[in-house]
Short mmCIF file of C-alpha atoms (C1' of nucleotides) in Angstrom, two decimals:
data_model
loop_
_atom_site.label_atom_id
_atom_site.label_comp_id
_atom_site.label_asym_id
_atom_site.label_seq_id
_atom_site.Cartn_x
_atom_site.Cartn_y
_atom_site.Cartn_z
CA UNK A 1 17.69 -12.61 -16.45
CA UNK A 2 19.66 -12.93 -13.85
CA UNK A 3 18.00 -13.50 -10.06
CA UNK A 4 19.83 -9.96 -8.97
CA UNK A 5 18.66 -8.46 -11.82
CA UNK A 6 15.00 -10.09 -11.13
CA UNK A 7 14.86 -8.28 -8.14
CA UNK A 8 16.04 -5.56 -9.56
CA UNK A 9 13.09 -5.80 -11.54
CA UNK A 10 10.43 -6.34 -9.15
CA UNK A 11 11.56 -3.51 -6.94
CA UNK A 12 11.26 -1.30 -9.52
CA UNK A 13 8.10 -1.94 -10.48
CA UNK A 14 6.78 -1.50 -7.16
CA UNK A 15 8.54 1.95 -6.08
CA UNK A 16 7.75 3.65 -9.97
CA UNK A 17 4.27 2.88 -9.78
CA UNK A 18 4.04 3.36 -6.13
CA UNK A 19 6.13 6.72 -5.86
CA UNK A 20 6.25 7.69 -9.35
CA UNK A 21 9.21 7.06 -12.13
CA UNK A 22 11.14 10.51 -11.81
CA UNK A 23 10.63 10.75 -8.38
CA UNK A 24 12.89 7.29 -7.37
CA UNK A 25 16.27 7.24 -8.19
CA UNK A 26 18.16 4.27 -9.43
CA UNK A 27 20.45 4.51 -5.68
CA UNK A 28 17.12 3.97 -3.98
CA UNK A 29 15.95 0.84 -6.62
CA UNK A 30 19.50 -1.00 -6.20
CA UNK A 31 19.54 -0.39 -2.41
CA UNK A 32 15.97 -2.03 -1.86
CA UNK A 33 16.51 -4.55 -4.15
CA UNK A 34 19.42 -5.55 -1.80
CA UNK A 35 21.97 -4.43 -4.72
CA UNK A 36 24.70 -2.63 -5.88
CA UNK A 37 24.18 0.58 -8.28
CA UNK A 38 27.17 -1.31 -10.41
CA UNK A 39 24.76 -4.13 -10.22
CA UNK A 40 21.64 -2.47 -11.51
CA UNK A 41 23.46 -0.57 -14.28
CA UNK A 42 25.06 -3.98 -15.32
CA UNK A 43 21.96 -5.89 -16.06
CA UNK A 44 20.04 -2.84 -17.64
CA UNK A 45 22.36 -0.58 -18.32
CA UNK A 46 20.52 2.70 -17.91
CA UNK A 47 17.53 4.35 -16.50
CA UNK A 48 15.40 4.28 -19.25
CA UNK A 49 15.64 0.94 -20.10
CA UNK A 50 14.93 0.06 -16.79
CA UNK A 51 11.86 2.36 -17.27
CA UNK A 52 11.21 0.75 -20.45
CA UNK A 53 11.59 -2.91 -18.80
CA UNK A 54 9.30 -1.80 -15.99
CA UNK A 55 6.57 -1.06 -18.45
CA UNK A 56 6.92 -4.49 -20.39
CA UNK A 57 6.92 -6.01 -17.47
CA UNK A 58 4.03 -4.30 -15.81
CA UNK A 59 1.89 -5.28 -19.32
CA UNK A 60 2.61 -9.19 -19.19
CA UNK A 61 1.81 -9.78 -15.85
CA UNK A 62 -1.28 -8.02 -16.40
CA UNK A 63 -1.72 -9.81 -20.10
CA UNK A 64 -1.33 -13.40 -18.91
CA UNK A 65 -3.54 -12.97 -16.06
CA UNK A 66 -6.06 -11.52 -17.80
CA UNK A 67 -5.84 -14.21 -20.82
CA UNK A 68 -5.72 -16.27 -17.28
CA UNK A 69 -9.41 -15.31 -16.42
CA UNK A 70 -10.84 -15.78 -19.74
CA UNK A 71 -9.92 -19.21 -20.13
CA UNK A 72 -12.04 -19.67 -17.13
CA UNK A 73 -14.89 -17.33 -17.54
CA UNK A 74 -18.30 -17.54 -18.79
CA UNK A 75 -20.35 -15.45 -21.25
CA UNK A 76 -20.25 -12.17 -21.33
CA UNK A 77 -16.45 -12.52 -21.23
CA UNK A 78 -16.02 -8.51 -21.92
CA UNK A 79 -17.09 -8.12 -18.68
CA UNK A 80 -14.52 -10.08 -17.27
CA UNK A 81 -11.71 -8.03 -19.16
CA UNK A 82 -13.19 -4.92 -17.80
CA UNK A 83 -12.91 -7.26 -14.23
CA UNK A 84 -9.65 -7.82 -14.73
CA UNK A 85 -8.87 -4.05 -16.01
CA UNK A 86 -10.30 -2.43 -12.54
CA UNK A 87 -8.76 -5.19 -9.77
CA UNK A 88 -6.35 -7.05 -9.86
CA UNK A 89 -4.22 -9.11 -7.05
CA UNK A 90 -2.06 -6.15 -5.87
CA UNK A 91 -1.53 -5.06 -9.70
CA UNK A 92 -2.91 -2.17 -10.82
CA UNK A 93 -4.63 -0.92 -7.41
CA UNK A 94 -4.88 2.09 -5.84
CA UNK A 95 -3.01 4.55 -8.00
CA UNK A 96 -4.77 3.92 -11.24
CA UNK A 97 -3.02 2.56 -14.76
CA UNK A 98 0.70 2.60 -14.32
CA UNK A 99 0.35 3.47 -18.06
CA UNK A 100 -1.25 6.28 -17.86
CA UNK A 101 0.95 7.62 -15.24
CA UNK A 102 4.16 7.16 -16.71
CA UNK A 103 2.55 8.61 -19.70
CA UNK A 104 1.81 11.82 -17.55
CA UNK A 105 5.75 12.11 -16.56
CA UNK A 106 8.02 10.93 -19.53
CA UNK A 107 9.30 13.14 -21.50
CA UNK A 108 8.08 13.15 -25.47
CA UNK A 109 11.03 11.10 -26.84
CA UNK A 110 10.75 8.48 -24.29
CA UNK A 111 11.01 5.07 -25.28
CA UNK A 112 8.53 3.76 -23.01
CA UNK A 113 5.55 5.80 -24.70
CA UNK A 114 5.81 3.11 -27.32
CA UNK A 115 5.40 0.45 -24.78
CA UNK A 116 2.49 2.64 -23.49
CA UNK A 117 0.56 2.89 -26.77
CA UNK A 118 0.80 -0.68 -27.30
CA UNK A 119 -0.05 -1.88 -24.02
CA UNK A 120 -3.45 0.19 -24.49
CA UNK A 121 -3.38 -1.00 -28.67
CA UNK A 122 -3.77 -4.41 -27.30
CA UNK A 123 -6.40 -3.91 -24.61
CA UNK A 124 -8.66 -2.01 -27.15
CA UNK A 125 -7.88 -5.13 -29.87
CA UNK A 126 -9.16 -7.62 -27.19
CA UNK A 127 -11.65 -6.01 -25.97
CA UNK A 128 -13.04 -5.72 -29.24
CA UNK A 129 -12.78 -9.39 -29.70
CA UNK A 130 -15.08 -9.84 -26.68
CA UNK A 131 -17.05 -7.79 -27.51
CA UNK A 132 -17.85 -8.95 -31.14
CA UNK A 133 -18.23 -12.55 -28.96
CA UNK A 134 -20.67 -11.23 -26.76
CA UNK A 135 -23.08 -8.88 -28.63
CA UNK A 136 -22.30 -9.70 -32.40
CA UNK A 137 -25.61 -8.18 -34.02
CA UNK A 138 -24.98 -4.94 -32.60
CA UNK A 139 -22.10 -2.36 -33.77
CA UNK A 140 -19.50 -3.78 -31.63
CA UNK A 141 -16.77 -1.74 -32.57
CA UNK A 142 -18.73 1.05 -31.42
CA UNK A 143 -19.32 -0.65 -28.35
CA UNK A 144 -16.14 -1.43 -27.80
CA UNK A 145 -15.04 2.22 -28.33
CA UNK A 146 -17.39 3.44 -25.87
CA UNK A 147 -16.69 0.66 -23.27
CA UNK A 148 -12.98 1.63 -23.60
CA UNK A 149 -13.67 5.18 -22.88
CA UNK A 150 -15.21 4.07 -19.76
CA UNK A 151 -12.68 1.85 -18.03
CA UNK A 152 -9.87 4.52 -18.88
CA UNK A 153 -12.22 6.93 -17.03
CA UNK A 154 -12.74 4.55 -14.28
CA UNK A 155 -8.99 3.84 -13.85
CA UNK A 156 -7.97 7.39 -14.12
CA UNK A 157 -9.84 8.25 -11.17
CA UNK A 158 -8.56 5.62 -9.21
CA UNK A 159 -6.45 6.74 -6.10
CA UNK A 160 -8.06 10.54 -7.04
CA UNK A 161 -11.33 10.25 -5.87
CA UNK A 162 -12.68 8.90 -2.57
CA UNK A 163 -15.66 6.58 -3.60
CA UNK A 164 -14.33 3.45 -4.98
CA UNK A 165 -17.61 2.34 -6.58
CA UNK A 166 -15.81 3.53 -9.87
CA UNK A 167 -14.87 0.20 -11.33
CA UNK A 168 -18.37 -1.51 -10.65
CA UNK A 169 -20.12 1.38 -12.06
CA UNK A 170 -17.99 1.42 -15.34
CA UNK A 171 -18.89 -2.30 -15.19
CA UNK A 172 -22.25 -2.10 -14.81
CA UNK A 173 -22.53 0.35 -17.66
CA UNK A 174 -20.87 -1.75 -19.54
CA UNK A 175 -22.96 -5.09 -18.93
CA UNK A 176 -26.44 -2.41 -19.82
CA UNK A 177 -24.17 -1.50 -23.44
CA UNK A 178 -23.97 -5.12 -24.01
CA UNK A 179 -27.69 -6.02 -23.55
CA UNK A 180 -29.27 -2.63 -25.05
CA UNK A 181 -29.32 -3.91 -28.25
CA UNK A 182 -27.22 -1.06 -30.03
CA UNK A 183 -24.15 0.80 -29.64
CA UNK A 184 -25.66 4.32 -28.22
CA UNK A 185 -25.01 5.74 -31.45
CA UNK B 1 -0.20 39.51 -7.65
CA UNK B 2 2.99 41.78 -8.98
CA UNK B 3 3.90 41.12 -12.65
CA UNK B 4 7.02 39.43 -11.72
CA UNK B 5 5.08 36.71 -10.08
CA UNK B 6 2.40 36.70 -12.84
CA UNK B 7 4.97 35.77 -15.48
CA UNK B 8 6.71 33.17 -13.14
CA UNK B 9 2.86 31.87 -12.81
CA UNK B 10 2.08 31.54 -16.52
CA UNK B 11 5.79 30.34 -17.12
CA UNK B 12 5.78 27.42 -14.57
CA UNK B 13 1.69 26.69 -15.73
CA UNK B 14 3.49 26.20 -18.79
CA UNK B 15 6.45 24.45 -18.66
CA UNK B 16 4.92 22.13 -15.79
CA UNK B 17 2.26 21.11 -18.34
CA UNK B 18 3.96 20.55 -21.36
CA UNK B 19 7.15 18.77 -19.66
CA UNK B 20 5.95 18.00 -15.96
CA UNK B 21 5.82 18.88 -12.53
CA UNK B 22 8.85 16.74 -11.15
CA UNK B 23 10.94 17.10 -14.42
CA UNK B 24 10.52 21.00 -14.47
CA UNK B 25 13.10 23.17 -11.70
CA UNK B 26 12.79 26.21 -9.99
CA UNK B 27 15.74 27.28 -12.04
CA UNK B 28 14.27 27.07 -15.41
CA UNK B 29 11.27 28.27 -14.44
CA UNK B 30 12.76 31.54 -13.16
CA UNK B 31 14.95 31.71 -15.93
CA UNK B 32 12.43 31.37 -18.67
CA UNK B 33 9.89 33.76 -16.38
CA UNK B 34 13.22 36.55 -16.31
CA UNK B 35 12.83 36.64 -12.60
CA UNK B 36 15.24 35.53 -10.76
CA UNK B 37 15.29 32.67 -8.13
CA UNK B 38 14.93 34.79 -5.39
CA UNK B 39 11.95 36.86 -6.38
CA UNK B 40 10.31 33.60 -7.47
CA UNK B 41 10.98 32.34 -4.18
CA UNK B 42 9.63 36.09 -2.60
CA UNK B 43 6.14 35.52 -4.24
CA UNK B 44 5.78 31.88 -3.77
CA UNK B 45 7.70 30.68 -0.90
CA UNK B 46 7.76 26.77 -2.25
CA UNK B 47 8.00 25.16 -4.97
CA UNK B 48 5.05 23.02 -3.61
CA UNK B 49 3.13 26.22 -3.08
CA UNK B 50 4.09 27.10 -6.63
CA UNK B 51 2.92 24.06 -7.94
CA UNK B 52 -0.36 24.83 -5.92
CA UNK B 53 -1.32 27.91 -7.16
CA UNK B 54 -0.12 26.50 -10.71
CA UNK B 55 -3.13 24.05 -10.55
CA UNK B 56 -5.81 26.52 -9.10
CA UNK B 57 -4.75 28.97 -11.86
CA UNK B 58 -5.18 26.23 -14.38
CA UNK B 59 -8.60 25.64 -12.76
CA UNK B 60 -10.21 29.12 -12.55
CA UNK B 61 -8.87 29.70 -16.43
CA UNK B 62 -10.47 26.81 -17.94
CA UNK B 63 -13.88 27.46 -15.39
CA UNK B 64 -14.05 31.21 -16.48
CA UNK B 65 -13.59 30.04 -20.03
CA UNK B 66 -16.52 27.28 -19.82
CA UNK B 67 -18.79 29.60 -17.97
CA UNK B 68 -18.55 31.84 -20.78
CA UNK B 69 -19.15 29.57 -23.33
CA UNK B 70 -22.06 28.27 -21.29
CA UNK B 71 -23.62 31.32 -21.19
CA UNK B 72 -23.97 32.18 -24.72
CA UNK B 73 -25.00 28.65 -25.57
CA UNK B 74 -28.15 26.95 -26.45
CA UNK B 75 -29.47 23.64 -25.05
CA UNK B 76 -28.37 20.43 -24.98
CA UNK B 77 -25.48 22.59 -23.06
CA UNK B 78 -24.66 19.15 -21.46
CA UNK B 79 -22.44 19.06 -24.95
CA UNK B 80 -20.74 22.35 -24.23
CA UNK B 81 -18.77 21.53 -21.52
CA UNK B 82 -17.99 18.31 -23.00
CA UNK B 83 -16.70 20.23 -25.98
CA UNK B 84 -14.97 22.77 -23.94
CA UNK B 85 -13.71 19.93 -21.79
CA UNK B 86 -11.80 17.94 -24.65
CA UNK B 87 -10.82 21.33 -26.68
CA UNK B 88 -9.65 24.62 -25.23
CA UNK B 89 -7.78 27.66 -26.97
CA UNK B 90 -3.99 26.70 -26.27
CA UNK B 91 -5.25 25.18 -23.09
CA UNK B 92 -6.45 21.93 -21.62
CA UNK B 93 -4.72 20.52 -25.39
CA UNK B 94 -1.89 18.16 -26.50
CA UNK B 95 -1.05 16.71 -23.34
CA UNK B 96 -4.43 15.72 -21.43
CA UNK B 97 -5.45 16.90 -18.48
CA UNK B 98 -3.23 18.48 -16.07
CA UNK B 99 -4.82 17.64 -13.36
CA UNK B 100 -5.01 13.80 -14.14
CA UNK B 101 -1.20 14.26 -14.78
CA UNK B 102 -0.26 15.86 -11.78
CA UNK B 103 -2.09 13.50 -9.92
CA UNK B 104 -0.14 10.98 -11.62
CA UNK B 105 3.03 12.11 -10.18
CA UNK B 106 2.40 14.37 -7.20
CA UNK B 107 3.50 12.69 -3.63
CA UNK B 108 0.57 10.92 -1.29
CA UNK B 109 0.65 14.83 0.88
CA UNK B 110 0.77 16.87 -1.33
CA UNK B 111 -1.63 19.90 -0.76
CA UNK B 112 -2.40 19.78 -4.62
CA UNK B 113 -3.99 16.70 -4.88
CA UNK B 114 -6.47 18.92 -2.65
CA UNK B 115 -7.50 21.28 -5.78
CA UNK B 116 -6.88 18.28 -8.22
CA UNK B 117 -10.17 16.33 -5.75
CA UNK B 118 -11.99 20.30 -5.49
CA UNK B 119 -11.49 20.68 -9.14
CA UNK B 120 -13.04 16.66 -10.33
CA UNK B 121 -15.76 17.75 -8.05
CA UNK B 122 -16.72 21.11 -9.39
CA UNK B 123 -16.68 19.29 -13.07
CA UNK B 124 -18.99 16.64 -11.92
CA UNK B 125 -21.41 19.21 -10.07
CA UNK B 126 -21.24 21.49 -12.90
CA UNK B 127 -21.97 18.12 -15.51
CA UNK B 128 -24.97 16.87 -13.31
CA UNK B 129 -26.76 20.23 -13.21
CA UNK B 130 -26.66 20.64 -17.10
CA UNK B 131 -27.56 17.00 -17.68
CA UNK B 132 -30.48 17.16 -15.26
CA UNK B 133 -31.51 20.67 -17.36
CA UNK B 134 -31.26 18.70 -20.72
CA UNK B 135 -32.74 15.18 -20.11
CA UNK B 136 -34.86 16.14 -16.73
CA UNK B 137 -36.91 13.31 -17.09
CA UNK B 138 -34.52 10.67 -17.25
CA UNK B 139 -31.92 9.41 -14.16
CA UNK B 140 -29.90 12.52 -15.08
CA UNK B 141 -27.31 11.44 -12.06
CA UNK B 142 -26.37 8.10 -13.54
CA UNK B 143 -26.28 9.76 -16.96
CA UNK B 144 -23.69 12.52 -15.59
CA UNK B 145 -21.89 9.84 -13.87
CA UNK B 146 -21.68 8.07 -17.18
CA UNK B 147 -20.67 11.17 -19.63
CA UNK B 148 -17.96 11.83 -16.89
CA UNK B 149 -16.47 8.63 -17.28
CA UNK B 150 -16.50 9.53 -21.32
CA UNK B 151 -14.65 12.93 -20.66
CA UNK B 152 -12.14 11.40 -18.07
CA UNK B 153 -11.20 8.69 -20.55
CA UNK B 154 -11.12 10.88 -23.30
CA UNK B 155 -8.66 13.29 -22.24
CA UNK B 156 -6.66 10.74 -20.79
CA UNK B 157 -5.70 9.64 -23.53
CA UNK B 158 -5.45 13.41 -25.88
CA UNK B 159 -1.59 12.92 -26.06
CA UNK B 160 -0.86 9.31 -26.06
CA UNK B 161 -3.01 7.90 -28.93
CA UNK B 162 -2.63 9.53 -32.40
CA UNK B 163 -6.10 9.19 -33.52
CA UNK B 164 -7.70 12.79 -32.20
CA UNK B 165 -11.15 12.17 -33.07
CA UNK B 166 -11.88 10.50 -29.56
CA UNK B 167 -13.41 14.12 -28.23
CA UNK B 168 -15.56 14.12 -30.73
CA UNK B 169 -16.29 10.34 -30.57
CA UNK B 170 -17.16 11.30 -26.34
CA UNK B 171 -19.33 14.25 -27.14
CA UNK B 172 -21.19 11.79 -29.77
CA UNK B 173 -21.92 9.14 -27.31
CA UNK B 174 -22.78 11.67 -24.52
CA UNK B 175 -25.44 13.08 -27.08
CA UNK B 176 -26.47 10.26 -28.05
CA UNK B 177 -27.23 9.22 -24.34
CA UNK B 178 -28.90 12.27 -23.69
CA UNK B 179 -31.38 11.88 -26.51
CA UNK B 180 -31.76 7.93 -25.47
CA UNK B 181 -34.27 8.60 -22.74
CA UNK B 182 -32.97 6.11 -20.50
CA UNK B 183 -29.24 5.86 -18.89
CA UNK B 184 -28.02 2.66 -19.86
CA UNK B 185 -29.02 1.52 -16.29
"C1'" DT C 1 43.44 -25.06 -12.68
"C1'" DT C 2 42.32 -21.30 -15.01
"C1'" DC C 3 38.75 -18.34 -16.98
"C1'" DT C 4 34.31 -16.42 -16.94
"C1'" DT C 5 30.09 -14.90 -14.82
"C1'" DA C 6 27.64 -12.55 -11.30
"C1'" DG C 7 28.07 -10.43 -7.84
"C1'" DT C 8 29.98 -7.36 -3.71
"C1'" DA C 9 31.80 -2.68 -1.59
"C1'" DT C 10 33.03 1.92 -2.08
"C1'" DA C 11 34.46 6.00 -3.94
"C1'" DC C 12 33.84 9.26 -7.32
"C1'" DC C 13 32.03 12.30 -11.25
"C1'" DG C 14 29.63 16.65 -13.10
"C1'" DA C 15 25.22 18.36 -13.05
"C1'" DC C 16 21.20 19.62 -11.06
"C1'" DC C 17 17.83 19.85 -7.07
"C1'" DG C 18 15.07 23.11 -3.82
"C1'" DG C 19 16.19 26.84 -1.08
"C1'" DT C 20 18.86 30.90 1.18
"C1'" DG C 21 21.72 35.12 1.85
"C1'" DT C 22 23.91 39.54 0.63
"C1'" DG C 23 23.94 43.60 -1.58
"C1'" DG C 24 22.53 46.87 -4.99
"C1'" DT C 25 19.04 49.40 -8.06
"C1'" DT C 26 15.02 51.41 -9.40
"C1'" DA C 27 10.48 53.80 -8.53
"C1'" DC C 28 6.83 55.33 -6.10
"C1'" DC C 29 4.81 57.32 -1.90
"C1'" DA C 30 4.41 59.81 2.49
"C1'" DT D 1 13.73 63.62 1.82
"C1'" DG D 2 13.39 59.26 3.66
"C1'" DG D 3 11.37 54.87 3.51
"C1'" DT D 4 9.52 50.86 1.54
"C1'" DA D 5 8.25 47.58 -2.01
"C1'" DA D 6 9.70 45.20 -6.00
"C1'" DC D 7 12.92 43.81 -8.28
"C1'" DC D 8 18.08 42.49 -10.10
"C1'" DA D 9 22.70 39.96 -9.96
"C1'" DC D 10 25.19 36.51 -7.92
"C1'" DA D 11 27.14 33.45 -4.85
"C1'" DC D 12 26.33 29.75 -1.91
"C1'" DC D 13 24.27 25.67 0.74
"C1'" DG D 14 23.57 20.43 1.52
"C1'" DG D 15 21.74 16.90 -0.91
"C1'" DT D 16 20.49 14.00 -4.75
"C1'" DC D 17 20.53 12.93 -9.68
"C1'" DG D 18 22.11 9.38 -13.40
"C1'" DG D 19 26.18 7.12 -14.34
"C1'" DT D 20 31.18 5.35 -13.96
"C1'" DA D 21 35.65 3.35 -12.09
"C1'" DT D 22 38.46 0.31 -9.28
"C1'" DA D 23 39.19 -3.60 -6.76
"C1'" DC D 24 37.70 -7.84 -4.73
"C1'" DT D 25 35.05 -12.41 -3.98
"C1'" DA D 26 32.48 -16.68 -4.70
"C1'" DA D 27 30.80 -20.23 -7.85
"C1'" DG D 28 30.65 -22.96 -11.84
"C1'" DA D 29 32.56 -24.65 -16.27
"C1'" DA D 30 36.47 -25.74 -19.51
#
DNA sequence: TTCTTAGTATACCGACCGGTGTGGTTACCA
DNA sequence: TGGTAACCACACCGGTCGGTATACTAAGAA
């Protein structure tokens, strides 16, 4: 990738999560990524990819830093996924899962939904891995299930309600699943 | 409310559900309503004030419709508005909630978000009364908390996953906490 | 030195956006 | 009988949408 069409890039990822994806136009993407529109439409050739790129984009920066903080983390790791699911260094902050905002305003034969549903396949694969680490004599699919319920919750609301204790409440129900001994069944 | 502006209402709740708020025009809403542009615009004024009264209708529907239910239902009722939370007659279905969605692509001032915050309220409210009538001697607050995290992840994702059974997989855990005489504190 | 790559600047396209204005047609009501 | 409210049809506005075309420039590689 080229470093015009990096910026490119970045700036979009910024202004469609920030602003929304149908409500920025490619004109105002090229012009603050200090760019022409021929530019833009070179490296990605239309809206939707760039949409499409944003997403992919958007999901490995997340991925790698979460793998990131697992390397590095402790027992119960789960709980540093959920961590990592609720803050993040200027990722994923204060208007809730870019996911499940696009989601909200792409049309039903959007590319990108595919990128959606797997960005969320993965989370609920590895967070079922953790949790099958952490609490392997309980059900920890269930668990899983249930704890994935909760951080979607949790995110949702983010940037929608006023009290921001969200994320440590949906990660201290969480750390009580893990220790309870069974999945709430 | 003339019947003009009553169809353009149940139109636009429609068509800014199913396709969204930003990708939906005054044009086609008019159209599909058989009004035309300037009577829309003679009832409503705005298309933000549109979209307003779009989400309060939305609201009062679905709260008539669970008050009903309510009313005719036995305990734990806690699991009737979950159930008439995740499932609604032609409502409330196949795209998540619309007020999670809107929120998702409504502008920072926009007077919506307003009813979006009134509405998340009311639900929470209306959850923590019926959990504190079902489990009263429990911490019925953290256990609404909890079951509202359930519901908000649960519909978030009616619409982008393909297995459906995740309503009733929320109203099974949010039983099951009820019955566990303790809140997963 | 020539050819390619990655850009720039700018103008343009048809279509649609939210919103307005003019004028005419019913129907009901005082 | 006159007025008013609730519509219709239609034309128009400035602005923005996603996307394209033309022409030019600087840098690196053959």
């Amino acid at each position: 990738m080229t470093p015009a069409g990096q910026r490119v890039l970045d700036v979009a990822s910024r202004l469609f999560y920030s602003d929304g994806i149908n409500a920025v136009g490619v004109a105002l993407v090229a012009e603050t990524a200090g760019v022409t529109k021929k530019t833009l439409y070179d490296c990605f050739g239309s809206k939707r990819k760039l949409v499409v790129d944003y997403l992919r984009h958007r999901h490995e920066i997340w991925w790698s830093h979460l793998e990131q903080r697992l390397s590095g983390a402790v027992p119960p790791r789960t709980l540093t996924l959920v961590e990592a699911y609720l803050t993040h260094p200027d990722l994923h902050v204060n208007r809730g899962c870019a996911f499940l905002n696009a989601a909200a305003e792409l049309p039903a034969d959007h590319p990108g939904l595919d990128v959606i549903r797997e960005h969320k396949k993965a989370v609920r694969t590895r967070l079922a891995e953790l949790v099958a680490e952490d609490a392997p004599a309980v059900d920890s699919e269930s668990v899983a299930e249930h704890i994935f319920l909760l951080i979607e919750g949790a995110i949702a609301h983010i940037g929608i309600d006023d009290h921001d204790n969200r994320a440590q409440q949906a990660r201290q129900l969480a750390a009580a699943l893990l220790n309870s001994g069974h999945g709430d069944r």
